[in-house]
Tab-separated table of C-alpha atoms and ligand atoms in Angstrom:
chain	number	residue	atom	x	y	z
A	17	MET	CA	-24.254	84.260	31.268
A	18	LYS	CA	-26.524	87.270	30.930
A	19	ILE	CA	-26.052	88.615	27.440
A	20	GLY	CA	-27.427	91.790	25.864
A	21	ILE	CA	-27.849	91.589	22.083
A	22	VAL	CA	-28.281	94.721	20.004
A	23	CYS	CA	-29.244	94.394	16.357
A	24	TYR	CA	-31.419	95.659	13.545
A	25	PRO	CA	-34.721	93.852	13.961
A	26	THR	CA	-35.475	93.791	10.227
A	27	PHE	CA	-35.162	91.174	7.482
A	28	GLY	CA	-31.446	91.913	6.902
A	29	GLY	CA	-28.895	89.176	7.463
A	30	SER	CA	-27.308	90.890	10.466
A	31	GLY	CA	-30.633	90.908	12.321
A	32	VAL	CA	-31.281	87.291	11.392
A	33	VAL	CA	-27.845	86.191	12.620
A	34	ALA	CA	-28.179	88.150	15.874
A	35	THR	CA	-31.658	86.793	16.538
A	36	GLU	CA	-30.801	83.178	15.768
A	37	LEU	CA	-27.659	83.496	17.896
A	38	GLY	CA	-29.724	84.830	20.803
A	39	LYS	CA	-32.241	82.003	20.437
A	40	ALA	CA	-29.482	79.403	20.389
A	41	LEU	CA	-27.784	80.947	23.450
A	42	ALA	CA	-31.098	80.981	25.301
A	43	ALA	CA	-31.611	77.317	24.435
A	44	LYS	CA	-28.271	76.666	26.182
A	45	ASN	CA	-29.568	78.380	29.306
A	46	HIS	CA	-27.937	81.757	28.854
A	47	GLU	CA	-30.224	84.672	29.634
A	48	VAL	CA	-30.587	86.817	26.530
A	49	HIS	CA	-31.833	90.411	26.429
A	50	PHE	CA	-32.578	91.791	22.964
A	51	ILE	CA	-32.345	95.575	22.763
A	52	THR	CA	-33.864	96.890	19.515
A	53	TYR	CA	-36.451	99.358	18.220
A	54	ASN	CA	-38.815	96.577	17.129
A	55	GLN	CA	-39.293	92.950	17.926
A	56	PRO	CA	-36.785	91.077	15.709
A	57	VAL	CA	-38.503	89.449	12.728
A	58	ARG	CA	-37.058	85.990	13.388
A	59	LEU	CA	-37.712	85.992	17.148
A	60	GLY	CA	-41.040	84.195	16.814
A	61	SER	CA	-42.862	83.424	19.998
A	62	PHE	CA	-41.089	84.117	23.233
A	63	SER	CA	-39.309	81.397	25.042
A	64	GLU	CA	-37.691	80.853	28.367
A	65	ASN	CA	-34.523	82.950	28.870
A	66	ILE	CA	-35.385	85.540	26.205
A	67	TYR	CA	-36.312	89.132	27.017
A	68	TYR	CA	-36.994	92.013	24.669
A	69	HIS	CA	-36.367	95.675	25.515
A	70	GLU	CA	-37.781	98.162	23.052
A	71	VAL	CA	-35.958	101.377	22.229
A	72	ASN	CA	-38.523	104.148	21.788
A	73	VAL	CA	-37.464	107.525	20.434
A	74	SER	CA	-39.900	110.340	21.168
A	75	ASP	CA	-40.999	112.405	18.237
A	76	TYR	CA	-40.145	115.887	19.543
A	77	PRO	CA	-40.842	118.703	17.015
A	78	LEU	CA	-37.418	120.282	17.582
A	79	PHE	CA	-35.651	117.233	16.175
A	80	ASP	CA	-35.357	116.942	12.424
A	81	TYR	CA	-33.291	113.844	13.147
A	82	PRO	CA	-34.422	111.909	16.220
A	83	PRO	CA	-31.386	111.126	18.424
A	84	TYR	CA	-31.782	107.345	18.222
A	85	GLU	CA	-28.186	106.596	19.212
A	86	PHE	CA	-28.529	108.350	22.584
A	87	VAL	CA	-31.819	106.670	23.395
A	88	LEU	CA	-30.259	103.338	22.463
A	89	ALA	CA	-27.201	104.032	24.660
A	90	SER	CA	-29.475	104.955	27.574
A	91	LYS	CA	-31.454	101.751	27.096
A	92	MET	CA	-28.211	99.743	27.044
A	93	VAL	CA	-27.175	101.365	30.326
A	94	ASP	CA	-30.555	100.678	31.865
A	95	VAL	CA	-30.700	97.030	30.832
A	96	ALA	CA	-27.063	96.398	31.796
A	97	ARG	CA	-27.527	97.931	35.259
A	98	PHE	CA	-30.848	96.489	36.223
A	99	GLU	CA	-30.688	93.119	34.480
A	100	LYS	CA	-27.045	92.771	35.553
A	101	LEU	CA	-25.713	91.892	32.120
A	102	ASP	CA	-22.344	90.163	31.881
A	103	LEU	CA	-21.672	91.465	28.381
A	104	LEU	CA	-23.143	93.291	25.432
A	105	HIS	CA	-22.915	91.864	21.914
A	106	VAL	CA	-23.695	94.450	19.249
A	107	HIS	CA	-24.314	93.568	15.630
A	108	TYR	CA	-23.467	96.178	13.013
A	109	ALA	CA	-21.023	98.983	13.665
A	110	ILE	CA	-23.291	101.962	13.047
A	111	PRO	CA	-24.762	103.072	15.400
A	112	HIS	CA	-24.638	100.025	17.647
A	113	ALA	CA	-20.897	99.885	18.359
A	114	SER	CA	-20.662	103.610	18.954
A	115	ALA	CA	-23.767	103.622	21.189
A	116	ALA	CA	-22.233	100.707	23.103
A	117	TYR	CA	-19.062	102.752	23.636
A	118	THR	CA	-21.135	105.582	25.133
A	119	ALA	CA	-23.058	103.119	27.308
A	120	LYS	CA	-19.810	101.539	28.483
A	121	GLN	CA	-18.444	104.897	29.647
A	122	ILE	CA	-21.660	105.759	31.475
A	123	LEU	CA	-21.715	102.369	33.175
A	124	ARG	CA	-18.114	102.869	34.258
A	125	SER	CA	-19.242	105.992	36.119
A	126	HIS	CA	-21.621	103.695	38.021
A	127	GLY	CA	-18.777	101.325	38.839
A	128	ILE	CA	-19.849	98.737	36.281
A	129	GLU	CA	-17.408	97.325	33.722
A	130	LEU	CA	-19.371	95.929	30.766
A	131	PRO	CA	-17.453	94.094	28.035
A	132	VAL	CA	-18.632	94.937	24.507
A	133	ILE	CA	-18.329	92.615	21.533
A	134	THR	CA	-18.911	94.027	18.073
A	135	THR	CA	-19.781	91.841	15.103
A	136	LEU	CA	-19.241	93.371	11.675
A	137	HIS	CA	-21.658	92.187	9.022
A	138	GLY	CA	-20.747	93.791	5.733
A	139	THR	CA	-22.698	96.795	4.658
A	140	ASP	CA	-21.551	98.580	7.817
A	141	ILE	CA	-18.024	98.242	6.426
A	142	THR	CA	-18.180	97.834	2.664
A	143	LEU	CA	-20.897	100.420	1.911
A	144	LEU	CA	-20.862	102.830	4.846
A	145	GLY	CA	-17.101	102.456	5.055
A	146	ARG	CA	-16.780	104.234	1.735
A	147	ASP	CA	-18.582	107.224	3.202
A	148	ALA	CA	-15.957	109.467	4.787
A	149	SER	CA	-18.519	110.997	7.126
A	150	PHE	CA	-18.815	107.728	9.063
A	151	GLU	CA	-15.166	106.639	9.043
A	152	PRO	CA	-13.869	108.247	12.261
A	153	VAL	CA	-16.800	106.971	14.322
A	154	ILE	CA	-16.711	103.451	12.874
A	155	SER	CA	-12.933	103.104	13.336
A	156	PHE	CA	-13.081	104.430	16.883
A	157	ALA	CA	-16.025	102.253	17.922
A	158	ILE	CA	-14.384	99.131	16.502
A	159	ASN	CA	-11.068	99.869	18.213
A	160	GLN	CA	-12.803	100.487	21.532
A	161	SER	CA	-14.723	97.200	21.514
A	162	ASP	CA	-13.390	94.515	23.845
A	163	ALA	CA	-13.588	91.996	21.003
A	164	VAL	CA	-14.466	92.280	17.338
A	165	THR	CA	-15.698	89.594	14.995
A	166	ALA	CA	-16.315	89.593	11.259
A	167	VAL	CA	-18.485	87.091	9.428
A	168	SER	CA	-15.845	86.245	6.800
A	169	HIS	CA	-12.141	86.617	6.042
A	170	SER	CA	-13.086	88.839	3.143
A	171	LEU	CA	-14.876	91.236	5.501
A	172	LYS	CA	-11.983	91.151	7.955
A	173	ASN	CA	-9.583	92.150	5.157
A	174	ASP	CA	-11.926	94.883	3.910
A	175	THR	CA	-12.177	96.293	7.427
A	176	TYR	CA	-8.411	96.560	7.756
A	177	LYS	CA	-8.214	98.062	4.266
A	178	LEU	CA	-10.976	100.653	4.708
A	179	PHE	CA	-10.603	101.688	8.337
A	180	GLY	CA	-7.909	102.730	10.736
A	181	VAL	CA	-8.532	99.604	12.764
A	182	ASP	CA	-5.746	98.082	14.838
A	183	LYS	CA	-7.915	95.769	16.901
A	184	GLU	CA	-7.657	92.020	16.315
A	185	ILE	CA	-10.642	90.805	14.293
A	186	HIS	CA	-11.809	87.235	14.888
A	187	VAL	CA	-13.553	85.563	11.979
A	188	ILE	CA	-16.664	83.717	13.140
A	189	PRO	CA	-18.702	82.753	10.109
A	190	ASN	CA	-22.453	82.996	9.920
A	191	PHE	CA	-24.457	79.876	10.618
A	192	VAL	CA	-27.684	78.034	9.910
A	193	CYS	CA	-29.906	76.198	12.364
A	194	LEU	CA	-30.403	73.006	10.413
A	195	ASP	CA	-32.673	71.499	13.076
A	196	SER	CA	-35.209	74.259	12.581
A	197	MET	CA	-35.028	74.001	8.804
A	198	LYS	CA	-36.583	70.557	8.549
A	199	ILE	CA	-39.281	71.023	5.973
A	200	LYS	CA	-42.712	69.563	6.306
A	201	ASN	CA	-44.295	68.187	3.164
A	202	ALA	CA	-44.246	71.075	0.655
A	203	ASP	CA	-45.846	69.227	-2.286
A	204	GLY	CA	-48.889	71.520	-2.228
A	205	PHE	CA	-46.697	74.610	-2.431
A	206	ARG	CA	-44.665	73.144	-5.306
A	207	LEU	CA	-47.809	72.106	-7.171
A	208	LYS	CA	-49.228	75.600	-6.832
A	209	HIS	CA	-46.198	77.341	-8.288
A	210	ALA	CA	-44.833	74.699	-10.655
A	211	PRO	CA	-47.868	72.562	-11.581
A	212	ASN	CA	-46.177	70.969	-14.585
A	213	GLY	CA	-42.975	69.913	-12.882
A	214	GLU	CA	-41.074	73.057	-13.857
A	215	LYS	CA	-37.702	73.603	-12.188
A	216	ILE	CA	-37.845	76.283	-9.491
A	217	LEU	CA	-35.248	79.026	-9.091
A	218	VAL	CA	-35.406	81.194	-5.982
A	219	HIS	CA	-33.912	84.552	-5.063
A	220	ILE	CA	-34.290	86.133	-1.635
A	221	SER	CA	-33.071	89.598	-0.730
A	222	ASN	CA	-33.942	93.091	0.396
A	223	PHE	CA	-34.057	94.224	-3.257
A	224	ARG	CA	-31.382	96.861	-2.770
A	225	ALA	CA	-29.199	97.851	-5.720
A	226	VAL	CA	-26.259	95.849	-4.301
A	227	LYS	CA	-28.278	92.619	-4.808
A	228	ARG	CA	-28.582	93.155	-8.586
A	229	VAL	CA	-32.014	91.497	-8.711
A	230	GLU	CA	-32.348	92.541	-12.362
A	231	ASP	CA	-29.544	90.077	-13.145
A	232	VAL	CA	-31.710	87.316	-11.644
A	233	VAL	CA	-34.499	88.179	-14.068
A	234	ARG	CA	-32.115	88.478	-17.016
A	235	MET	CA	-30.500	85.111	-16.339
A	236	PHE	CA	-33.908	83.532	-15.759
A	237	ALA	CA	-35.162	84.838	-19.111
A	238	ILE	CA	-32.395	82.785	-20.769
A	239	VAL	CA	-32.953	79.693	-18.606
A	240	GLN	CA	-36.693	79.507	-19.287
A	241	GLN	CA	-36.004	79.450	-23.022
A	242	GLN	CA	-34.038	76.230	-22.555
A	243	LEU	CA	-36.194	74.357	-20.041
A	244	PRO	CA	-39.502	74.738	-18.209
A	245	ALA	CA	-38.802	76.838	-15.127
A	246	LYS	CA	-40.347	79.196	-12.613
A	247	LEU	CA	-38.674	81.955	-10.630
A	248	LEU	CA	-39.747	82.788	-7.080
A	249	LEU	CA	-38.659	86.237	-5.964
A	250	ILE	CA	-38.855	86.714	-2.213
A	251	GLY	CA	-38.367	90.002	-0.407
A	252	ASP	CA	-39.075	93.603	-1.184
A	253	GLY	CA	-37.175	96.852	-1.412
A	254	PRO	CA	-36.222	99.852	-3.504
A	255	GLU	CA	-35.471	97.947	-6.728
A	256	ARG	CA	-38.741	96.004	-6.865
A	257	SER	CA	-40.605	98.172	-9.360
A	258	LYS	CA	-37.598	98.164	-11.736
A	259	VAL	CA	-37.552	94.376	-11.473
A	260	GLU	CA	-41.279	94.153	-12.249
A	261	GLN	CA	-40.795	96.468	-15.222
A	262	LEU	CA	-37.943	94.308	-16.520
A	263	CYS	CA	-40.120	91.188	-16.263
A	264	ARG	CA	-42.709	92.921	-18.422
A	265	GLU	CA	-40.077	93.977	-20.968
A	266	LEU	CA	-38.584	90.490	-21.184
A	267	GLY	CA	-41.984	88.776	-21.243
A	268	THR	CA	-41.205	86.594	-18.239
A	269	CYS	CA	-44.087	87.719	-15.992
A	270	LYS	CA	-46.083	84.500	-16.219
A	271	ASN	CA	-43.128	82.500	-14.941
A	272	VAL	CA	-41.972	84.939	-12.267
A	273	ILE	CA	-43.782	84.788	-8.938
A	274	MET	CA	-43.152	87.644	-6.528
A	275	LEU	CA	-43.977	86.519	-3.015
A	276	GLY	CA	-42.874	89.668	-1.159
A	277	LYS	CA	-41.395	89.514	2.322
A	278	LEU	CA	-41.526	86.187	4.149
A	279	LYS	CA	-40.661	85.928	7.833
A	280	ASN	CA	-39.185	82.519	7.302
A	281	PRO	CA	-38.125	81.359	3.840
A	282	THR	CA	-37.751	77.683	4.780
A	283	GLU	CA	-40.878	76.517	2.977
A	284	ALA	CA	-40.007	78.339	-0.236
A	285	LEU	CA	-36.469	76.975	-0.129
A	286	GLY	CA	-37.954	73.517	0.399
A	287	ILE	CA	-39.357	73.504	-3.143
A	288	ALA	CA	-36.370	75.198	-4.816
A	289	ASP	CA	-33.963	73.569	-7.252
A	290	LEU	CA	-31.521	76.479	-7.427
A	291	PHE	CA	-30.836	79.634	-5.442
A	292	VAL	CA	-29.592	82.707	-7.306
A	293	LEU	CA	-27.429	85.382	-5.661
A	294	PRO	CA	-25.907	87.766	-8.225
A	295	SER	CA	-24.805	90.409	-5.673
A	296	GLU	CA	-22.355	93.154	-6.456
A	297	SER	CA	-20.856	92.738	-2.989
A	298	GLU	CA	-21.634	90.332	-0.180
A	299	SER	CA	-19.598	89.902	2.968
A	300	PHE	CA	-20.933	86.392	3.477
A	301	GLY	CA	-24.257	85.672	1.754
A	302	LEU	CA	-26.374	84.267	4.552
A	303	ALA	CA	-29.299	83.758	2.165
A	304	ALA	CA	-27.111	81.410	0.107
A	305	LEU	CA	-26.116	79.438	3.190
A	306	GLU	CA	-29.766	79.117	4.230
A	307	ALA	CA	-30.536	77.812	0.744
A	308	MET	CA	-27.729	75.267	1.055
A	309	GLY	CA	-29.181	74.228	4.411
A	310	ALA	CA	-32.328	73.343	2.480
A	311	SER	CA	-30.203	71.334	-0.006
A	312	VAL	CA	-30.409	73.993	-2.708
A	313	PRO	CA	-27.299	74.616	-4.851
A	314	VAL	CA	-26.292	78.232	-5.394
A	315	ILE	CA	-25.690	80.186	-8.597
A	316	SER	CA	-23.831	83.241	-7.400
A	317	THR	CA	-21.213	85.826	-8.088
A	318	ASN	CA	-17.692	85.274	-6.816
A	319	THR	CA	-17.519	88.498	-4.854
A	320	GLY	CA	-16.566	89.239	-1.208
A	321	GLY	CA	-17.164	86.370	1.189
A	322	ILE	CA	-19.350	84.268	-1.125
A	323	PRO	CA	-16.475	81.940	-2.152
A	324	GLU	CA	-16.005	81.140	1.552
A	325	VAL	CA	-19.495	79.615	1.473
A	326	ASN	CA	-20.305	78.493	-2.068
A	327	ARG	CA	-17.822	76.081	-3.685
A	328	HIS	CA	-17.631	76.429	-7.463
A	329	GLY	CA	-18.444	73.136	-9.166
A	330	VAL	CA	-19.368	71.477	-5.864
A	331	THR	CA	-22.179	73.277	-4.030
A	332	GLY	CA	-23.067	75.565	-6.921
A	333	MET	CA	-21.389	77.726	-9.529
A	334	MET	CA	-19.920	81.230	-9.451
A	335	SER	CA	-19.579	83.939	-12.094
A	336	ASN	CA	-18.192	87.444	-12.278
A	337	VAL	CA	-20.462	90.253	-11.125
A	338	GLY	CA	-22.859	91.235	-13.916
A	339	ASP	CA	-22.235	88.161	-16.085
A	340	PHE	CA	-25.843	86.943	-16.078
A	341	GLU	CA	-25.268	84.976	-19.290
A	342	ASP	CA	-22.653	82.857	-17.534
A	343	MET	CA	-25.031	82.443	-14.582
A	344	ALA	CA	-27.724	81.248	-16.999
A	345	ARG	CA	-25.286	78.750	-18.591
A	346	ASN	CA	-24.382	77.475	-15.122
A	347	ALA	CA	-28.010	77.171	-14.091
A	348	ILE	CA	-28.878	75.217	-17.245
A	349	TYR	CA	-25.830	72.971	-16.723
A	350	LEU	CA	-27.159	71.989	-13.285
A	351	LEU	CA	-30.851	71.824	-14.128
A	352	GLU	CA	-30.616	69.810	-17.353
A	353	ASP	CA	-29.047	66.754	-15.721
A	354	GLU	CA	-31.070	65.297	-12.844
A	355	ALA	CA	-28.217	63.178	-11.473
A	356	ARG	CA	-25.840	66.147	-11.506
A	357	LEU	CA	-28.427	68.347	-9.807
A	358	LEU	CA	-28.980	65.761	-7.079
A	359	LYS	CA	-25.235	65.545	-6.463
A	360	PHE	CA	-24.974	69.330	-6.110
A	361	LYS	CA	-27.988	69.325	-3.786
A	362	ALA	CA	-26.350	66.765	-1.511
A	363	ASN	CA	-23.042	68.687	-1.597
A	364	ALA	CA	-24.815	71.925	-0.722
A	365	TYR	CA	-26.378	70.361	2.344
A	366	ARG	CA	-23.088	68.777	3.448
A	367	ARG	CA	-21.363	72.141	3.165
A	368	ALA	CA	-24.135	73.812	5.183
A	369	GLU	CA	-23.582	71.238	7.928
A	370	GLN	CA	-20.130	72.747	8.499
A	371	PHE	CA	-21.869	76.036	9.312
A	372	ASP	CA	-24.483	74.481	11.567
A	373	ILE	CA	-25.170	76.475	14.722
A	374	HIS	CA	-23.877	73.583	16.825
A	375	ASN	CA	-20.431	74.161	15.292
A	376	ILE	CA	-20.459	77.965	15.409
A	377	LEU	CA	-22.113	78.702	18.763
A	378	PRO	CA	-19.149	77.384	20.805
A	379	LEU	CA	-16.896	79.896	18.992
A	380	TYR	CA	-19.020	82.751	20.324
A	381	GLU	CA	-19.226	81.221	23.795
A	382	GLU	CA	-15.437	80.873	23.859
A	383	LEU	CA	-15.026	84.480	22.794
A	384	TYR	CA	-17.473	85.645	25.471
A	385	ALA	CA	-15.625	83.682	28.158
A	386	GLY	CA	-12.264	85.099	27.012
A	387	VAL	CA	-13.545	88.674	27.070
A	388	MET	CA	-15.036	88.242	30.527
A	389	ASP	CA	-11.775	86.746	31.822
A	390	THR	CA	-9.783	89.747	30.653
A	391	THR	CA	-12.231	92.420	31.833
A	392	THR	CA	-11.171	93.903	35.135
A	393	PRO	CA	-14.150	94.641	37.345
A	394	ALA	CA	-14.514	98.337	38.143
A	395	SER	CA	-13.338	99.188	41.597
B	22	GMT	O1	-27.211	92.316	2.543
B	22	GMT	C1	-27.807	93.249	3.083
B	22	GMT	O2	-28.158	94.251	2.474
B	22	GMT	C2	-28.137	93.150	4.553
B	22	GMT	C3	-26.882	93.063	5.374
B	22	GMT	C4	-27.162	93.262	6.851
B	22	GMT	O3	-26.359	93.954	7.429
B	22	GMT	O4	-28.094	92.745	7.418
B	22	GMT	O5	-26.271	91.809	5.163
B	22	GMT	C5	-24.914	91.712	5.504
B	22	GMT	O6	-24.821	90.862	6.648
B	22	GMT	C6	-25.209	89.505	6.408
B	22	GMT	C7	-25.134	88.761	7.725
B	22	GMT	O7	-23.847	88.728	8.241
B	22	GMT	C8	-24.305	88.900	5.343
B	22	GMT	O8	-24.669	87.553	5.107
B	22	GMT	C9	-24.456	89.696	4.040
B	22	GMT	O9	-23.555	89.183	3.082
B	22	GMT	C10	-24.136	91.161	4.306
B	22	GMT	N1	-24.478	91.945	3.113
B	22	GMT	C11	-23.551	92.542	2.365
B	22	GMT	O10	-22.364	92.470	2.592
B	22	GMT	C12	-24.064	93.279	1.169
């Protein structure tokens, strides 16, 4: 098949999922055309069957707000017509699903019927969905898609609750590519950051308020009083300076290492003993699944789709949002007993295997085939 993939090219989970999906489809001989405003972070070097079409918005002085959605729709039309796409898979409702709707109508006027699949990722629904100014467009674009997927049951339910959506939503969970997560010897990295055998806790996010990174620091401050530990903070974003300030206030700076943005967190996860995800809301928690794929148990909240990934008492532990003291107790419970920690590590990996790309990719391929079967070619 010839598949167009539209996504945010940044470090966010939706972009990572879209990019890894495209790479996996290309590896199965589908032709994949990424349409984004920048080369997706996880794309890496180009490979056979992968093409990248950049969306460039001109900076015209009349525009206070550059009309990105129209330029994107035009690019979709262009790629679909001249690369002869079979379908378009857009990740994130705003503005990708609505731009795809526009592109679909334009293509129809050229006698081309292009099926559109929309995948909902979370913040497009749970955060933007609360903003009334987006609601009519999001609902419409979802309803007009030929197929809609959500990355968890929790997100599916939220979508029905928050939007006037009557379209069937298929749940296709996020995935990890375990084959590409095989870690080379990371002893040097571990020695650098935990030279005295300290336990290593890791948090990865875009440091937005919804991630509650301050809770990571607060729980870590308690953990390090009980056992030797280091905290690796990976990522960057609006909350970073508050987090740095909190480290100074709590006197944890010497044990907190801020690595900033990493294109691929596999190496850091390879030396981790625990992953911490104290999010306020999370439709899935891809970062937690990636940690589990590196055999790292997860200390998380029990919000949104996280319980569909992390199993309390098996692959990690869950607490209520904001209860960093409970998270600290849970972390200590796992870290203080080596045998227990090893068991959780093995469980985490086994759980991640269920979400391996080899299990999830066929669900997308099936959906694509179904949508193409039911699309009537334009006459
Ligand atoms: O979490 C973010 O702020 C980024 C966001 C995104 O759209 O890239 O992540 C969302 O999509 C991920 C991939 O499906 C999910 O794993 C995250 O849970 C979800 N984030 C939220 O729901 C807050």
